[in-house]
CSV table of C-alpha atoms in Angstrom, one decimal:
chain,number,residue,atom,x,y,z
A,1,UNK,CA,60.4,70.6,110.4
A,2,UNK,CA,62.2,69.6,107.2
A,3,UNK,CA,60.5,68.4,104.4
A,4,UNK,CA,59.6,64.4,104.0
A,5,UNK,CA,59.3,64.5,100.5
A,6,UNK,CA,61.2,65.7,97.9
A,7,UNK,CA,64.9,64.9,96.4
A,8,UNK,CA,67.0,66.4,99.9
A,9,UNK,CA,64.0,63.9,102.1
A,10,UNK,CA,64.9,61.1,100.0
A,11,UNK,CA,68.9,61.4,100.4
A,12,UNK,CA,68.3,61.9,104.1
A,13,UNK,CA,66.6,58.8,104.5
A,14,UNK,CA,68.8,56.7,102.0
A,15,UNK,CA,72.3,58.7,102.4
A,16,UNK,CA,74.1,55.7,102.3
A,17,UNK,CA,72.6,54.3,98.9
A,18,UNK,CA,72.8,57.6,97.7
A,19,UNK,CA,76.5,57.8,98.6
A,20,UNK,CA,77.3,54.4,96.6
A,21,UNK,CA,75.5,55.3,93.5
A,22,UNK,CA,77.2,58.6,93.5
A,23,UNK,CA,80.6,57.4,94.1
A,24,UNK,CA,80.3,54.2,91.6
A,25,UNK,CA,78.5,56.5,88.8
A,26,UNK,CA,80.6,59.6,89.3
A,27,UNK,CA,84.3,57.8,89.1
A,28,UNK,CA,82.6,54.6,86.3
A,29,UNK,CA,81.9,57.7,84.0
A,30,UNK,CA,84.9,59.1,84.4
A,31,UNK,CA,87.0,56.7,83.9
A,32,UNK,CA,84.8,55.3,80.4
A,33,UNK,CA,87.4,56.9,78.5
A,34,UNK,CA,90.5,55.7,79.7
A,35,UNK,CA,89.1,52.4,80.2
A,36,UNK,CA,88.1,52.3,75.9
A,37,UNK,CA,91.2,54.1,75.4
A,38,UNK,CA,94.8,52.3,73.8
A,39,UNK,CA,95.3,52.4,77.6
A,40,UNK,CA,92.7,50.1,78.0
A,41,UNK,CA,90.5,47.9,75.7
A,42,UNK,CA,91.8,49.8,72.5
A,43,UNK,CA,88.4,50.7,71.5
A,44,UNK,CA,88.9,54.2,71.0
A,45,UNK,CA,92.0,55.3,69.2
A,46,UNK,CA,93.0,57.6,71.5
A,47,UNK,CA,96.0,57.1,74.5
A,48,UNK,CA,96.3,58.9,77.4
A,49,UNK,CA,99.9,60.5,77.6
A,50,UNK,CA,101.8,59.8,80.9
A,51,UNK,CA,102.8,62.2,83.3
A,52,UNK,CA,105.7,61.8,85.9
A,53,UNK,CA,106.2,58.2,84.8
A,54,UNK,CA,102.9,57.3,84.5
A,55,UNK,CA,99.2,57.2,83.2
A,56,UNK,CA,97.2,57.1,86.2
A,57,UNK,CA,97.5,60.6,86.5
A,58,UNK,CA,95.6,61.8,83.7
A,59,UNK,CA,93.7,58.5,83.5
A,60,UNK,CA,92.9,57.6,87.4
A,61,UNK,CA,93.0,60.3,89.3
A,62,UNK,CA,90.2,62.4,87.8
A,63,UNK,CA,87.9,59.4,88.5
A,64,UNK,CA,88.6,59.2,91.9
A,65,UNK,CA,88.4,62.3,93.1
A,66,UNK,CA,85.4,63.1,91.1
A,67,UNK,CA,84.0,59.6,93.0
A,68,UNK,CA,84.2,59.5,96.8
A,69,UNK,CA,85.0,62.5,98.0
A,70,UNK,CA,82.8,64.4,95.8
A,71,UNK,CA,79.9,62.0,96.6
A,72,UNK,CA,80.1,62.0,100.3
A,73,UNK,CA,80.0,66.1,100.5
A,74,UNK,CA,77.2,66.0,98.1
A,75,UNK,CA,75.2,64.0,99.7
A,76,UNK,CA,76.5,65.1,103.5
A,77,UNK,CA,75.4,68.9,102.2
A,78,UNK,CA,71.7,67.7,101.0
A,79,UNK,CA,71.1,65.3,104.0
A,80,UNK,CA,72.7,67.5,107.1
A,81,UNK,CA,73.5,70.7,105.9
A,82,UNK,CA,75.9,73.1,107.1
A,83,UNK,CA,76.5,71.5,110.7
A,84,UNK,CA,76.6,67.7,108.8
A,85,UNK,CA,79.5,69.4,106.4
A,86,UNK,CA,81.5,70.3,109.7
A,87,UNK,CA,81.4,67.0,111.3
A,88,UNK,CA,82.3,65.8,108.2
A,89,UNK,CA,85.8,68.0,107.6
A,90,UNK,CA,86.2,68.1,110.9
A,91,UNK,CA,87.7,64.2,111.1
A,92,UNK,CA,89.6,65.3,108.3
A,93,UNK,CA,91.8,68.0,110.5
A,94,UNK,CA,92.1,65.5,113.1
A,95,UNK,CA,96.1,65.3,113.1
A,96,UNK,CA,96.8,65.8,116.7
A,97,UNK,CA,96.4,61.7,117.7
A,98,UNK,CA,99.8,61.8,119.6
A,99,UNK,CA,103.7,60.9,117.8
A,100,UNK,CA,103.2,57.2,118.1
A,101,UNK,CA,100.5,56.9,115.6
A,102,UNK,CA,102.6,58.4,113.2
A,103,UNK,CA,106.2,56.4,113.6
A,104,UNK,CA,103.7,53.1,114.0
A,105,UNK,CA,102.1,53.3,110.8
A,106,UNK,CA,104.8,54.4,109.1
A,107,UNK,CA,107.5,51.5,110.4
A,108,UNK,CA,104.4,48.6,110.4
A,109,UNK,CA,103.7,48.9,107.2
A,110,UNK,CA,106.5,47.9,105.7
A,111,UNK,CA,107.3,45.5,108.5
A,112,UNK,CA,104.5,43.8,107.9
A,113,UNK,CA,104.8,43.5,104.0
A,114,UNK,CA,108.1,42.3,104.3
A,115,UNK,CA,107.7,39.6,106.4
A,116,UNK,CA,104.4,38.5,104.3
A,117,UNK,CA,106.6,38.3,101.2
A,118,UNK,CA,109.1,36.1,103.2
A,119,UNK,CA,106.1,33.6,103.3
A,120,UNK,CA,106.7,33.1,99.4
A,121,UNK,CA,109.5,30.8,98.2
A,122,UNK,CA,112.8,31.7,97.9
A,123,UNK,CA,111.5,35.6,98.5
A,124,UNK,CA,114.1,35.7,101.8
A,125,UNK,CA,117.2,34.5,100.2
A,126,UNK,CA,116.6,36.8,97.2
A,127,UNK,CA,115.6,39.6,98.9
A,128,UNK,CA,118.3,42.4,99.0
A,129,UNK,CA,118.0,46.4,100.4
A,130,UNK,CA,117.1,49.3,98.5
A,131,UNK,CA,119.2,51.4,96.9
A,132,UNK,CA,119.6,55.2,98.6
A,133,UNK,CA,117.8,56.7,96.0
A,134,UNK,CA,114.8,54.6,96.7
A,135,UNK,CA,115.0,55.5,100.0
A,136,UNK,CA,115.4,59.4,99.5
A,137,UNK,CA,112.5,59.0,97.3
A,138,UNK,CA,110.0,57.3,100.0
A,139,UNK,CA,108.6,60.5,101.6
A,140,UNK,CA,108.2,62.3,98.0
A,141,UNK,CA,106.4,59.3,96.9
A,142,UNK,CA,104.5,59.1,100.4
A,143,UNK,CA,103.7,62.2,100.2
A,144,UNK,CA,102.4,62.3,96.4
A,145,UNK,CA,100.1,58.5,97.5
A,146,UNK,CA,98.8,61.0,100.4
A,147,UNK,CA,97.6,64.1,97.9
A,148,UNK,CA,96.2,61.8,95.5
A,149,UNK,CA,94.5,58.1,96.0
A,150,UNK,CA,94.0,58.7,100.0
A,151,UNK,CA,92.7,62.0,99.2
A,152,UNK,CA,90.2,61.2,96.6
A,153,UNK,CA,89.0,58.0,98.4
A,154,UNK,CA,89.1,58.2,102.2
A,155,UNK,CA,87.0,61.4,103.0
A,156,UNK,CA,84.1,59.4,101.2
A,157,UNK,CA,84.8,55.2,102.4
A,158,UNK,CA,86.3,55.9,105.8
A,159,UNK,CA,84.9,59.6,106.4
A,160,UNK,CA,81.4,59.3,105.3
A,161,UNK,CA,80.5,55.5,105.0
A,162,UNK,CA,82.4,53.9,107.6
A,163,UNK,CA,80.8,55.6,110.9
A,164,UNK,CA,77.0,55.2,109.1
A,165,UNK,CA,78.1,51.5,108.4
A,166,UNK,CA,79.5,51.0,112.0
A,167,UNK,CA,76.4,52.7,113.8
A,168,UNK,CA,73.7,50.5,111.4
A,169,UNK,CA,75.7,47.2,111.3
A,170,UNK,CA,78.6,47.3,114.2
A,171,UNK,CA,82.5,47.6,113.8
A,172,UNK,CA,82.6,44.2,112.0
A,173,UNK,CA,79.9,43.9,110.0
A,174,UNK,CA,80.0,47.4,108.6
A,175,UNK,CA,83.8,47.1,107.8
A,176,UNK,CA,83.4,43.8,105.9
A,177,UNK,CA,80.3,45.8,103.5
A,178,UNK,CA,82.3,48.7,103.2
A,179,UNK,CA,85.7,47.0,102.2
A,180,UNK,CA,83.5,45.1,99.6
A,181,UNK,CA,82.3,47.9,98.3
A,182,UNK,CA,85.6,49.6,97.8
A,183,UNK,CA,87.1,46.6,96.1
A,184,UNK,CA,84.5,46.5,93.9
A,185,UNK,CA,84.3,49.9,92.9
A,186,UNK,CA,88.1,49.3,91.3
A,187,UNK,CA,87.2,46.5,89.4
A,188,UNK,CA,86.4,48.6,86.2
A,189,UNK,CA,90.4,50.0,86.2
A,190,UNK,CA,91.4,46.0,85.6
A,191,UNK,CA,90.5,46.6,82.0
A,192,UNK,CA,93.3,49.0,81.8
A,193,UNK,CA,97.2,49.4,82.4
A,194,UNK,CA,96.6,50.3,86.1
A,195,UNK,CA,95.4,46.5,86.3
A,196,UNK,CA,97.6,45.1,84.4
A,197,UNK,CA,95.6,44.3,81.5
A,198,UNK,CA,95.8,42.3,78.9
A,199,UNK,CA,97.5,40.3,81.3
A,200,UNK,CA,95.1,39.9,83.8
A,201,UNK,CA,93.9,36.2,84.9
A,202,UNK,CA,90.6,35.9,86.7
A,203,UNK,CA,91.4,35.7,90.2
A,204,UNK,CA,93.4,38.4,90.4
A,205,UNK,CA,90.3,41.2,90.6
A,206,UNK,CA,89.0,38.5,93.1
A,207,UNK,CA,91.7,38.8,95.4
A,208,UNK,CA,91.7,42.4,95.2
A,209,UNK,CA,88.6,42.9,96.5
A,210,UNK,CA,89.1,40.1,98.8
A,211,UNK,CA,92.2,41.9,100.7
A,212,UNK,CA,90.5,45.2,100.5
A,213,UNK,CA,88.0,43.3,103.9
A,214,UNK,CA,90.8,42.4,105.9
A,215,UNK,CA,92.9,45.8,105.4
A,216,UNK,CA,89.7,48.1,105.8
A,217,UNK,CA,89.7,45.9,109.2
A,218,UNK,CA,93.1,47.8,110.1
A,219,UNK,CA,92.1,50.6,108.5
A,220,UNK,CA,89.0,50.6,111.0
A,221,UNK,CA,90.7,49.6,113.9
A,222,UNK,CA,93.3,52.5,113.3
A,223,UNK,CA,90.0,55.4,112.6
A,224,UNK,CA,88.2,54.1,115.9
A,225,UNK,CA,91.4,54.2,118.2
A,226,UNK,CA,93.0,57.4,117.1
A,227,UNK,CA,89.2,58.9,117.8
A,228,UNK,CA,88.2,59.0,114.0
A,229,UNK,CA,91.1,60.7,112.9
A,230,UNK,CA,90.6,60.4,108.8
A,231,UNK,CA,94.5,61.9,108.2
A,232,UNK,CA,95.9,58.9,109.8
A,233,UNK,CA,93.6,55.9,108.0
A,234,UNK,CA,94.9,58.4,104.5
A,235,UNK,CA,98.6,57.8,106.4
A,236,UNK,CA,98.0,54.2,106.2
A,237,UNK,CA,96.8,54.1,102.9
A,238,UNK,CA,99.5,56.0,101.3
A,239,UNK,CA,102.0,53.6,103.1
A,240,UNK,CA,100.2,50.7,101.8
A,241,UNK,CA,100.6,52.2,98.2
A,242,UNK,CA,103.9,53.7,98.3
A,243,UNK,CA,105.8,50.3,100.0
A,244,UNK,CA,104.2,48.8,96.8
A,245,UNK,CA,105.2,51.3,94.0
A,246,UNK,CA,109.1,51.9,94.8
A,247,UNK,CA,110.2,49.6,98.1
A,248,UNK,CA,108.8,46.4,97.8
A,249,UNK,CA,110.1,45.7,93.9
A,250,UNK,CA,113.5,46.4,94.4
A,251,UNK,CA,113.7,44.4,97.4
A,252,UNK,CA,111.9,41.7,95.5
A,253,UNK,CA,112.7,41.7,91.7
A,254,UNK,CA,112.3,38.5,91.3
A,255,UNK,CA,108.6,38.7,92.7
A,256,UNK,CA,105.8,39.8,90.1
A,257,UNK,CA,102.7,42.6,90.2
A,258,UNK,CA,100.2,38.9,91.1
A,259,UNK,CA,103.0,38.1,93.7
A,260,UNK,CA,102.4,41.7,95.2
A,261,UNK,CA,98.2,40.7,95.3
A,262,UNK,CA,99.6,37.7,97.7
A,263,UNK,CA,101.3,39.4,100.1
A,264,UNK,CA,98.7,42.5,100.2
A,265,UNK,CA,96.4,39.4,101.2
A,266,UNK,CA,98.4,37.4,103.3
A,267,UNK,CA,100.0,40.4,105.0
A,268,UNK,CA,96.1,42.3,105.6
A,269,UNK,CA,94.8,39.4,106.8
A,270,UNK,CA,97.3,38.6,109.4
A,271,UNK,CA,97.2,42.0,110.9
A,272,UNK,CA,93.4,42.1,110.9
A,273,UNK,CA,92.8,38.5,112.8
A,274,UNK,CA,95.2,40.2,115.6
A,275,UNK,CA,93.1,42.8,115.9
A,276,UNK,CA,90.2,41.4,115.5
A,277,UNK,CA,91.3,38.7,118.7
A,278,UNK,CA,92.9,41.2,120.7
A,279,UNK,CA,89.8,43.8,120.9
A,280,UNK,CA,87.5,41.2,121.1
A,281,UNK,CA,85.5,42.0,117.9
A,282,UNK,CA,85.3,45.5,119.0
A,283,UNK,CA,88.3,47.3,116.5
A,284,UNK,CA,88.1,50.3,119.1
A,285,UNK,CA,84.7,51.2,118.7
A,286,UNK,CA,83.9,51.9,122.0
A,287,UNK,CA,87.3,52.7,123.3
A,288,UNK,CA,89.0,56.1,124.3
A,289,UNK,CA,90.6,58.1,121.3
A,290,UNK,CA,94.5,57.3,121.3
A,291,UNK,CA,96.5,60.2,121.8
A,292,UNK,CA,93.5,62.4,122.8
A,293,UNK,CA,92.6,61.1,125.8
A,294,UNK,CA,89.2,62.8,124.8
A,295,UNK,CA,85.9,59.8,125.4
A,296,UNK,CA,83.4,59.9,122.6
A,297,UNK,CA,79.7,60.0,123.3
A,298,UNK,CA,77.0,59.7,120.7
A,299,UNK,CA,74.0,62.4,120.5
A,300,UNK,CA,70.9,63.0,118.9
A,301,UNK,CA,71.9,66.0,116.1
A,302,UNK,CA,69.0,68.2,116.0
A,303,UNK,CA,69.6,70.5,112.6
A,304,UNK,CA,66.9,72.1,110.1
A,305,UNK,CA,64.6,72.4,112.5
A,306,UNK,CA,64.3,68.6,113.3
A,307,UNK,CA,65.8,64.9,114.1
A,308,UNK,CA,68.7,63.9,112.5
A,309,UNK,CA,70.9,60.7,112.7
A,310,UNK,CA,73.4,60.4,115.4
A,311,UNK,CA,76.8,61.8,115.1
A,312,UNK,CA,79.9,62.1,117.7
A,313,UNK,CA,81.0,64.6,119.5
A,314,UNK,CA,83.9,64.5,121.8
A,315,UNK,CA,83.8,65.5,125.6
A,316,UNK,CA,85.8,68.8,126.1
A,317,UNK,CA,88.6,66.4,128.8
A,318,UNK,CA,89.5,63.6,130.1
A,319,UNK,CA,87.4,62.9,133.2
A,320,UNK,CA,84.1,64.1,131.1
A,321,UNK,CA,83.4,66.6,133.9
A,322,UNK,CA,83.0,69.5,131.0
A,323,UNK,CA,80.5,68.4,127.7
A,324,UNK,CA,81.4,70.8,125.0
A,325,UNK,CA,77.9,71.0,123.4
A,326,UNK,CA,77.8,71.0,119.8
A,327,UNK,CA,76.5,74.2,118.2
A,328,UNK,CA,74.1,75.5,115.2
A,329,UNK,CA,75.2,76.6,112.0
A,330,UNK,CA,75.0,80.4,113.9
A,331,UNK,CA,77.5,79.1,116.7
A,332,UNK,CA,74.8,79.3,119.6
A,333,UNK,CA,74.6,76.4,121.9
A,334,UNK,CA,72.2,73.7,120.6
A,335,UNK,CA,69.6,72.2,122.6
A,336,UNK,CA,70.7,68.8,121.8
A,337,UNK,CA,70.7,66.0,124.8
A,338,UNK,CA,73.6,64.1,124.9
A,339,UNK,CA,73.5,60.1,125.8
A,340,UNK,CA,75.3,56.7,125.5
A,341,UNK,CA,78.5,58.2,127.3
A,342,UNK,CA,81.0,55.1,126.7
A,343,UNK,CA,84.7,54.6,128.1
């Protein structure tokens, strides 16, 4: 039986406090220096140089990945061992969720921003098309959002927290606390240039972390129906970032950085409410996995020689006929019983 004291009994039973702490403490420290630096509150004469255009690079990006990510396989190794790591990576392989997936995100992303920034006057009859070398530069850019800021975040808020949040609060519920918490655990990066600062007014960190609730709702809604497929919430993500950094101001110069906080809002929002109506409240929870046609059951791990918190494993086809069984860390068939079957 495992232990029930002790550092690993104490992360079991509080993984997702432990998680938070970790990811907050782990990234805050990191990003102390840049955040005293000339980059930030000029309190340390020292300025981060800036690499490929910018200084998030040097400034950011060891922050974050040293944050989630690293958080959520720390405390996924002490809490479930071996077989918890696999279930862990294993959502992050998950590409095969069918072609549709990939051309929706990818075109309703910027749909969806455009038509938000329309909502702001005199946006439409100002707007004008980007220039070909904008649009060459869309996939490297996509691609670079993908490698860095949905690498370093999602394995630890959408991988780790959200299917812990989900089972102890509901697809809602859990999504609102989780997209809190990730607002919040930018706000420190406001005091620097990747906020804007000095010229930063009060509400703007406010309606950061407000529009970080309504898009973790898509974000949710897009992990639950492509049968927790982690690749395609990072897809989203990096869309999200990269329609931001090189579309959306040259179709809108006239529009400002606080303009772009509107129209993440407005635009988050709308999307979420449609989901949010249309599955009832659900966001796919209890749906079949897009794209897999694979159902989703819930079972009682048994690991270390004891009880462990429910995970998912996925029926082996369609008509759930055949259960692939999940396995111990020596790849024999485990003993676990499987229940809750849902459609």
């Amino acid at each position: 039986m495992p232990a029930t004291t002790g550092p690993r009994a104490f992360v079991r039973r509080h993984a997702l406090v432990t998680f938070f702490v970790l990811a907050y403490g782990l990234s805050w420290l990191a990003w102390l220096p840049y955040v005293l630096s000339e980059n930030g509150l000029g309190l340390v004469a020292v300025r981060f140089p800036e690499l490929l255009g910018s200084d998030q690079f040097l400034g950011v990006l060891p922050g974050a990945y040293l944050g989630p990510v690293t958080a959520a396989f720390i405390v996924t190794a002490a809490a479930e061992g071996r077989i918890g790591l696999r279930h862990w990576a294993s959502r992050l392989t998950r590409w095969r969720v069918g072609w549709r997936w990939y051309v929706g995100i990818l075109t309703a992303v910027p749909v969806a921003v455009t038509l938000a920034t329309f909502a702001a006057p005199g946006a439409a009859s100002q707007a004008r098309m980007p220039s070909a070398v904008v649009l060459l530069g869309y996939l490297p850019m996509l691609l670079v959002q993908f490698l860095t800021t949905a690498v370093a975040e999602e394995p630890g808020w959408r991988d780790f927290a959200l299917p812990r949040l989900q089972r102890r609060y509901g697809a809602v519920v859990g999504t609102v606390v989780l997209g809190v918490w990730w607002g919040v655990w930018h706000l420190p990066l406001y005091l620097t240039l990747w906020g804007g600062f000095p010229d930063v007014t009060w509400w703007q960190p406010i309606e950061f972390v407000a529009a970080c609730v309504p898009l973790s709702i898509v974000m949710t809604w897009v992990f639950n129906r492509t049968g927790e497929s982690v690749p395609m919430v990072m897809l989203l993500h990096a869309s999200v970032n990269s329609v931001f950094s090189l579309v959306w101001p040259q179709m809108f110069p006239q529009l400002t950085a606080r303009d772009s906080g509107h129209v993440v809002l407005l635009s988050a929002t709308v999307v979420a409410l449609v989901l949010l109506g249309a599955t009832r409240g659900r966001l796919g929870l209890d749906g079949v996995g897009a794209g897999s046609g694979e159902r989703t059951v819930r079972w009682s791990a048994r690991y270390d020689g004891g009880p462990g918190p429910a995970d998912v494993c996925r029926m082996a086809d369609q008509n759930g006929s055949r259960v692939r069984r999940p396995t111990d860390v020596n790849g024999k068939r485990g003993t676990d019983r499987l229940w809750n079957a849902t459609n």
